[in-house]
Short mmCIF file of N, CA and C in Angstrom, two decimals:
data_model
loop_
_atom_site.label_atom_id
_atom_site.label_comp_id
_atom_site.label_asym_id
_atom_site.label_seq_id
_atom_site.Cartn_x
_atom_site.Cartn_y
_atom_site.Cartn_z
N MET A 791 96.31 109.43 82.49
CA MET A 791 95.57 108.42 83.22
C MET A 791 94.51 107.80 82.32
N ALA A 792 94.09 106.60 82.68
CA ALA A 792 93.23 105.82 81.80
C ALA A 792 91.85 105.58 82.41
N THR A 793 90.92 105.26 81.53
CA THR A 793 89.57 104.90 81.99
C THR A 793 89.59 103.50 82.57
N GLU A 794 88.51 103.15 83.24
CA GLU A 794 88.40 101.83 83.84
C GLU A 794 88.50 100.72 82.79
N THR A 795 87.84 100.91 81.66
CA THR A 795 87.89 99.91 80.58
C THR A 795 89.31 99.75 80.04
N GLU A 796 89.98 100.88 79.82
CA GLU A 796 91.36 100.84 79.31
C GLU A 796 92.29 100.13 80.30
N VAL A 797 92.12 100.41 81.58
CA VAL A 797 92.97 99.78 82.59
C VAL A 797 92.69 98.28 82.66
N GLY A 798 91.42 97.91 82.61
CA GLY A 798 91.08 96.49 82.61
C GLY A 798 91.74 95.76 81.45
N GLU A 799 91.69 96.36 80.27
CA GLU A 799 92.31 95.76 79.08
C GLU A 799 93.83 95.72 79.20
N LEU A 800 94.43 96.82 79.68
CA LEU A 800 95.88 96.89 79.82
C LEU A 800 96.39 95.83 80.81
N LEU A 801 95.72 95.69 81.92
CA LEU A 801 96.15 94.69 82.90
C LEU A 801 95.93 93.27 82.37
N HIS A 802 94.89 93.08 81.59
CA HIS A 802 94.68 91.79 80.94
C HIS A 802 95.85 91.49 80.00
N GLN A 803 96.28 92.47 79.24
CA GLN A 803 97.42 92.30 78.34
C GLN A 803 98.71 92.01 79.12
N ARG A 804 98.77 92.51 80.34
CA ARG A 804 99.96 92.29 81.19
C ARG A 804 99.93 90.94 81.90
N GLY A 805 98.86 90.16 81.68
CA GLY A 805 98.85 88.82 82.25
C GLY A 805 97.69 88.45 83.14
N TRP A 806 96.84 89.42 83.52
CA TRP A 806 95.66 89.07 84.29
C TRP A 806 94.74 88.26 83.40
N ARG A 807 94.05 87.26 83.96
CA ARG A 807 93.31 86.30 83.14
C ARG A 807 92.15 86.89 82.36
N MET A 808 91.68 88.08 82.75
CA MET A 808 90.63 88.75 81.99
C MET A 808 90.67 90.25 82.28
N ALA A 809 89.89 91.00 81.52
CA ALA A 809 89.82 92.45 81.72
C ALA A 809 88.78 92.73 82.80
N PHE A 810 89.24 92.76 84.04
CA PHE A 810 88.34 93.01 85.17
C PHE A 810 87.92 94.47 85.21
N THR A 811 86.83 94.72 85.93
CA THR A 811 86.43 96.09 86.24
C THR A 811 86.80 96.37 87.70
N VAL A 812 86.83 97.62 88.05
CA VAL A 812 87.10 97.98 89.44
C VAL A 812 86.02 97.38 90.35
N ALA A 813 84.76 97.48 89.92
CA ALA A 813 83.67 96.95 90.74
C ALA A 813 83.84 95.45 90.99
N GLU A 814 84.25 94.71 89.97
CA GLU A 814 84.45 93.26 90.14
C GLU A 814 85.54 92.97 91.15
N ARG A 815 86.63 93.70 91.09
CA ARG A 815 87.75 93.45 92.01
C ARG A 815 87.43 93.96 93.41
N VAL A 816 86.71 95.07 93.53
CA VAL A 816 86.29 95.53 94.86
C VAL A 816 85.33 94.52 95.47
N ASP A 817 84.41 93.99 94.67
CA ASP A 817 83.49 92.97 95.17
C ASP A 817 84.25 91.72 95.62
N ALA A 818 85.27 91.33 94.85
CA ALA A 818 86.07 90.15 95.23
C ALA A 818 86.83 90.41 96.53
N TRP A 819 87.39 91.61 96.69
CA TRP A 819 88.10 91.99 97.92
C TRP A 819 87.12 91.98 99.10
N ALA A 820 85.92 92.53 98.89
CA ALA A 820 84.91 92.54 99.95
C ALA A 820 84.52 91.12 100.35
N ALA A 821 84.37 90.25 99.37
CA ALA A 821 84.01 88.86 99.66
C ALA A 821 85.12 88.16 100.45
N LEU A 822 86.37 88.41 100.06
CA LEU A 822 87.49 87.81 100.78
C LEU A 822 87.55 88.34 102.22
N VAL A 823 87.42 89.65 102.37
CA VAL A 823 87.46 90.25 103.70
C VAL A 823 86.37 89.64 104.59
N SER A 824 85.16 89.52 104.07
CA SER A 824 84.05 88.93 104.84
C SER A 824 84.36 87.49 105.22
N SER A 825 84.92 86.75 104.28
CA SER A 825 85.27 85.35 104.54
C SER A 825 86.35 85.24 105.61
N VAL A 826 87.34 86.10 105.57
CA VAL A 826 88.41 86.09 106.57
C VAL A 826 87.85 86.46 107.94
N GLU A 827 86.92 87.41 107.96
CA GLU A 827 86.31 87.80 109.24
C GLU A 827 85.54 86.64 109.87
N ARG A 828 84.90 85.81 109.06
CA ARG A 828 84.11 84.68 109.56
C ARG A 828 84.98 83.47 109.88
N GLY A 829 86.10 83.34 109.20
CA GLY A 829 86.94 82.15 109.29
C GLY A 829 87.03 81.52 107.92
N TYR A 830 88.09 81.80 107.20
CA TYR A 830 88.25 81.38 105.81
C TYR A 830 88.21 79.86 105.72
N GLY A 831 87.29 79.32 104.91
CA GLY A 831 87.05 77.90 104.89
C GLY A 831 87.74 77.11 103.80
N ASP A 832 88.49 77.76 102.94
CA ASP A 832 89.12 77.05 101.83
C ASP A 832 90.58 76.76 102.15
N ASP A 833 91.35 76.30 101.16
CA ASP A 833 92.74 75.93 101.41
C ASP A 833 93.72 77.08 101.12
N ILE A 834 94.97 76.83 101.39
CA ILE A 834 96.02 77.85 101.25
C ILE A 834 96.14 78.34 99.81
N HIS A 835 95.95 77.44 98.85
CA HIS A 835 96.11 77.83 97.44
C HIS A 835 94.96 78.74 96.99
N GLU A 836 93.76 78.45 97.45
CA GLU A 836 92.63 79.33 97.13
C GLU A 836 92.81 80.69 97.82
N TYR A 837 93.31 80.66 99.05
CA TYR A 837 93.52 81.90 99.78
C TYR A 837 94.53 82.80 99.05
N THR A 838 95.66 82.23 98.67
CA THR A 838 96.66 83.06 97.98
C THR A 838 96.11 83.52 96.63
N ASN A 839 95.35 82.70 95.95
CA ASN A 839 94.72 83.11 94.70
C ASN A 839 93.76 84.27 94.96
N ASP A 840 92.98 84.16 96.03
CA ASP A 840 92.01 85.22 96.36
C ASP A 840 92.69 86.55 96.69
N LEU A 841 93.88 86.50 97.28
CA LEU A 841 94.59 87.74 97.61
C LEU A 841 94.92 88.57 96.37
N TYR A 842 95.00 87.93 95.23
CA TYR A 842 95.36 88.65 94.01
C TYR A 842 94.34 89.70 93.60
N CYS A 843 93.09 89.60 94.09
CA CYS A 843 92.13 90.65 93.76
C CYS A 843 92.62 92.00 94.29
N ARG A 844 93.29 91.96 95.45
CA ARG A 844 93.82 93.22 96.01
C ARG A 844 95.04 93.68 95.22
N ASN A 845 95.84 92.73 94.70
CA ASN A 845 96.96 93.10 93.83
C ASN A 845 96.45 93.86 92.60
N TRP A 846 95.37 93.35 92.01
CA TRP A 846 94.83 94.00 90.81
C TRP A 846 94.46 95.44 91.12
N LEU A 847 93.79 95.66 92.25
CA LEU A 847 93.41 97.02 92.64
C LEU A 847 94.64 97.90 92.82
N HIS A 848 95.67 97.35 93.42
CA HIS A 848 96.92 98.10 93.62
C HIS A 848 97.51 98.53 92.27
N GLU A 849 97.58 97.60 91.34
CA GLU A 849 98.12 97.91 90.01
C GLU A 849 97.24 98.91 89.27
N ALA A 850 95.93 98.72 89.35
CA ALA A 850 95.00 99.60 88.64
C ALA A 850 95.09 101.03 89.16
N TRP A 851 95.28 101.20 90.47
CA TRP A 851 95.31 102.54 91.08
C TRP A 851 96.42 103.40 90.50
N LEU A 852 97.49 102.78 90.04
CA LEU A 852 98.61 103.52 89.46
C LEU A 852 98.27 104.03 88.06
N LEU A 853 97.23 103.50 87.46
CA LEU A 853 96.91 103.79 86.06
C LEU A 853 95.59 104.53 85.86
N LEU A 854 94.70 104.40 86.81
CA LEU A 854 93.34 104.91 86.64
C LEU A 854 93.24 106.43 86.71
N ASP A 855 92.21 106.93 86.04
CA ASP A 855 91.85 108.34 86.11
C ASP A 855 91.58 108.73 87.56
N GLU A 856 92.00 109.90 87.95
CA GLU A 856 91.89 110.37 89.34
C GLU A 856 90.46 110.33 89.87
N HIS A 857 89.51 110.64 89.00
CA HIS A 857 88.10 110.63 89.43
C HIS A 857 87.68 109.23 89.89
N ILE A 858 88.07 108.20 89.16
CA ILE A 858 87.72 106.83 89.52
C ILE A 858 88.40 106.45 90.84
N VAL A 859 89.64 106.84 90.98
CA VAL A 859 90.38 106.56 92.21
C VAL A 859 89.67 107.20 93.41
N GLN A 860 89.30 108.46 93.27
CA GLN A 860 88.61 109.16 94.36
C GLN A 860 87.26 108.53 94.68
N LEU A 861 86.58 108.04 93.66
CA LEU A 861 85.28 107.42 93.84
C LEU A 861 85.36 106.13 94.67
N TRP A 862 86.37 105.31 94.40
CA TRP A 862 86.46 103.97 95.01
C TRP A 862 87.35 103.91 96.25
N THR A 863 88.25 104.85 96.42
CA THR A 863 89.22 104.76 97.52
C THR A 863 88.58 104.63 98.90
N PRO A 864 87.52 105.37 99.24
CA PRO A 864 86.94 105.21 100.59
C PRO A 864 86.48 103.77 100.86
N GLN A 865 85.85 103.13 99.90
CA GLN A 865 85.38 101.76 100.09
C GLN A 865 86.56 100.80 100.23
N ILE A 866 87.59 100.99 99.42
CA ILE A 866 88.76 100.10 99.50
C ILE A 866 89.48 100.31 100.83
N ARG A 867 89.61 101.55 101.27
CA ARG A 867 90.25 101.81 102.57
C ARG A 867 89.48 101.15 103.70
N SER A 868 88.17 101.21 103.63
CA SER A 868 87.33 100.58 104.65
C SER A 868 87.55 99.06 104.65
N LEU A 869 87.58 98.46 103.47
CA LEU A 869 87.83 97.02 103.37
C LEU A 869 89.23 96.68 103.88
N ASP A 870 90.21 97.52 103.54
CA ASP A 870 91.58 97.31 104.01
C ASP A 870 91.63 97.31 105.54
N GLU A 871 90.92 98.24 106.15
CA GLU A 871 90.91 98.32 107.61
C GLU A 871 90.24 97.09 108.22
N ARG A 872 89.17 96.65 107.61
CA ARG A 872 88.52 95.42 108.09
C ARG A 872 89.45 94.22 107.95
N PHE A 873 90.18 94.15 106.83
CA PHE A 873 91.11 93.05 106.62
C PHE A 873 92.21 93.09 107.68
N LYS A 874 92.74 94.27 107.95
CA LYS A 874 93.79 94.39 108.98
C LYS A 874 93.27 93.95 110.34
N ALA A 875 92.03 94.31 110.65
CA ALA A 875 91.45 93.92 111.94
C ALA A 875 91.23 92.41 112.04
N ALA A 876 90.99 91.76 110.92
CA ALA A 876 90.69 90.33 110.92
C ALA A 876 91.92 89.46 110.69
N THR A 877 93.09 90.11 110.60
CA THR A 877 94.32 89.37 110.31
C THR A 877 95.42 89.74 111.29
N VAL A 878 96.48 88.95 111.24
CA VAL A 878 97.66 89.14 112.09
C VAL A 878 98.85 89.45 111.19
N ASP A 879 99.61 90.47 111.53
CA ASP A 879 100.81 90.80 110.77
C ASP A 879 101.96 89.95 111.29
N ASP A 880 102.43 89.03 110.46
CA ASP A 880 103.58 88.21 110.85
C ASP A 880 104.74 88.42 109.87
N GLY A 881 104.67 89.54 109.14
CA GLY A 881 105.72 89.84 108.17
C GLY A 881 105.70 88.90 106.97
N GLY A 882 104.65 88.11 106.85
CA GLY A 882 104.53 87.18 105.74
C GLY A 882 105.17 85.83 105.98
N GLN A 883 105.65 85.58 107.19
CA GLN A 883 106.37 84.32 107.48
C GLN A 883 105.55 83.08 107.15
N ALA A 884 104.29 83.04 107.56
CA ALA A 884 103.48 81.84 107.33
C ALA A 884 103.18 81.66 105.84
N LEU A 885 102.72 82.72 105.17
CA LEU A 885 102.38 82.59 103.75
C LEU A 885 103.59 82.32 102.88
N ALA A 886 104.76 82.81 103.29
CA ALA A 886 105.97 82.64 102.48
C ALA A 886 106.35 81.18 102.31
N LEU A 887 105.90 80.32 103.19
CA LEU A 887 106.20 78.89 103.05
C LEU A 887 105.39 78.25 101.93
N PHE A 888 104.33 78.92 101.49
CA PHE A 888 103.44 78.36 100.49
C PHE A 888 103.43 79.14 99.18
N HIS A 889 103.87 80.39 99.21
CA HIS A 889 103.75 81.26 98.04
C HIS A 889 104.86 82.30 98.09
N ARG A 890 105.45 82.60 96.94
CA ARG A 890 106.48 83.64 96.90
C ARG A 890 105.81 84.99 97.18
N LEU A 891 106.35 85.70 98.15
CA LEU A 891 105.75 86.98 98.53
C LEU A 891 106.16 88.08 97.56
N PRO A 892 105.21 88.94 97.19
CA PRO A 892 105.54 90.10 96.35
C PRO A 892 106.22 91.18 97.19
N GLY A 893 106.49 92.30 96.56
CA GLY A 893 107.17 93.41 97.22
C GLY A 893 106.49 93.89 98.49
N PRO A 894 107.25 94.58 99.34
CA PRO A 894 106.74 94.99 100.66
C PRO A 894 105.56 95.97 100.60
N ASP A 895 105.37 96.66 99.48
CA ASP A 895 104.24 97.59 99.41
C ASP A 895 102.90 96.85 99.32
N LEU A 896 102.94 95.55 99.04
CA LEU A 896 101.71 94.75 99.00
C LEU A 896 101.52 94.11 100.38
N TRP A 897 101.16 94.94 101.33
CA TRP A 897 101.12 94.60 102.76
C TRP A 897 100.19 93.43 103.08
N TRP A 898 99.14 93.22 102.30
CA TRP A 898 98.16 92.15 102.60
C TRP A 898 98.78 90.76 102.51
N TRP A 899 99.93 90.64 101.83
CA TRP A 899 100.63 89.36 101.75
C TRP A 899 101.43 89.06 103.01
N ARG A 900 101.55 90.02 103.90
CA ARG A 900 102.34 89.85 105.12
C ARG A 900 101.45 89.64 106.34
N ARG A 901 100.21 89.30 106.07
CA ARG A 901 99.22 89.09 107.13
C ARG A 901 98.54 87.75 106.91
N HIS A 902 98.08 87.15 107.96
CA HIS A 902 97.28 85.92 107.83
C HIS A 902 96.03 86.07 108.70
N PRO A 903 94.98 85.32 108.37
CA PRO A 903 93.74 85.44 109.15
C PRO A 903 93.96 85.18 110.64
N ARG A 904 93.28 85.98 111.44
CA ARG A 904 93.32 85.83 112.91
C ARG A 904 92.61 84.53 113.31
N ILE A 905 91.49 84.25 112.64
CA ILE A 905 90.75 83.01 112.89
C ILE A 905 91.33 81.94 111.96
N LEU A 906 91.93 80.92 112.57
CA LEU A 906 92.54 79.84 111.78
C LEU A 906 91.63 78.62 111.84
N THR A 907 91.05 78.29 110.71
CA THR A 907 90.08 77.19 110.65
C THR A 907 90.27 76.39 109.37
N ASP A 908 89.76 75.20 109.34
CA ASP A 908 89.73 74.34 108.17
C ASP A 908 91.13 74.16 107.56
N ASP A 909 91.17 73.92 106.26
CA ASP A 909 92.44 73.64 105.59
C ASP A 909 93.45 74.78 105.73
N LEU A 910 92.98 76.02 105.52
CA LEU A 910 93.89 77.16 105.61
C LEU A 910 94.49 77.24 107.01
N GLY A 911 93.66 77.09 108.03
CA GLY A 911 94.15 77.14 109.40
C GLY A 911 95.19 76.09 109.69
N ARG A 912 94.95 74.85 109.23
CA ARG A 912 95.93 73.78 109.44
C ARG A 912 97.24 74.10 108.73
N SER A 913 97.16 74.58 107.52
CA SER A 913 98.38 74.91 106.77
C SER A 913 99.16 76.03 107.46
N LEU A 914 98.47 77.09 107.84
CA LEU A 914 99.15 78.22 108.46
C LEU A 914 99.71 77.85 109.84
N ARG A 915 98.97 77.05 110.60
CA ARG A 915 99.50 76.59 111.89
C ARG A 915 100.78 75.78 111.69
N SER A 916 100.80 74.94 110.65
CA SER A 916 101.99 74.13 110.37
C SER A 916 103.19 75.02 110.04
N ALA A 917 102.91 76.24 109.59
CA ALA A 917 103.96 77.20 109.26
C ALA A 917 104.26 78.13 110.43
N GLY A 918 103.67 77.84 111.59
CA GLY A 918 103.97 78.62 112.78
C GLY A 918 103.01 79.75 113.08
N ALA A 919 101.94 79.89 112.30
CA ALA A 919 100.98 80.97 112.54
C ALA A 919 100.23 80.72 113.85
N ILE A 920 99.94 81.79 114.53
CA ILE A 920 99.18 81.71 115.77
C ILE A 920 97.89 82.50 115.56
N GLY A 921 96.79 81.89 115.88
CA GLY A 921 95.50 82.54 115.73
C GLY A 921 94.51 81.96 116.71
N THR A 922 93.24 82.19 116.44
CA THR A 922 92.19 81.70 117.30
C THR A 922 91.32 80.71 116.53
N GLU A 923 90.59 79.92 117.27
CA GLU A 923 89.60 79.02 116.67
C GLU A 923 88.34 79.83 116.38
N PRO A 924 87.53 79.41 115.44
CA PRO A 924 86.32 80.18 115.11
C PRO A 924 85.38 80.38 116.29
N ASP A 925 85.25 79.39 117.16
CA ASP A 925 84.30 79.50 118.26
C ASP A 925 84.77 80.41 119.38
N THR A 926 86.06 80.79 119.39
CA THR A 926 86.58 81.67 120.45
C THR A 926 86.82 83.08 119.95
N ALA A 927 86.58 83.30 118.68
CA ALA A 927 86.88 84.63 118.10
C ALA A 927 85.80 85.63 118.42
#
């Protein structure tokens, strides 16, 4: 197993745009989760781009030293639960119209925000997503 720095560098070599740290990706996941809970205000392309922070964590977990995994897992699980509560599982049907879905183990790609607002809400509704308006959530 590898250190956080080694994993950041390895994933960067595999195509991630930079050598992220676990803290940076957890912070990005937390920011996305909070935004989804409030009503994501950006467009579909930003949303799918933002989901990749969770992909990075998934990939890193397979490589990281067990101590680092144990240290961060409770926070990530908590964020995952919040994300699940703020989203609807549609098997990825809505997002699949805009972005190629990754493998089934990346469950966050098969969910869309429960609160559908702004550009993202319009795009997802056009793809058949059902959700709530921000003022009724």
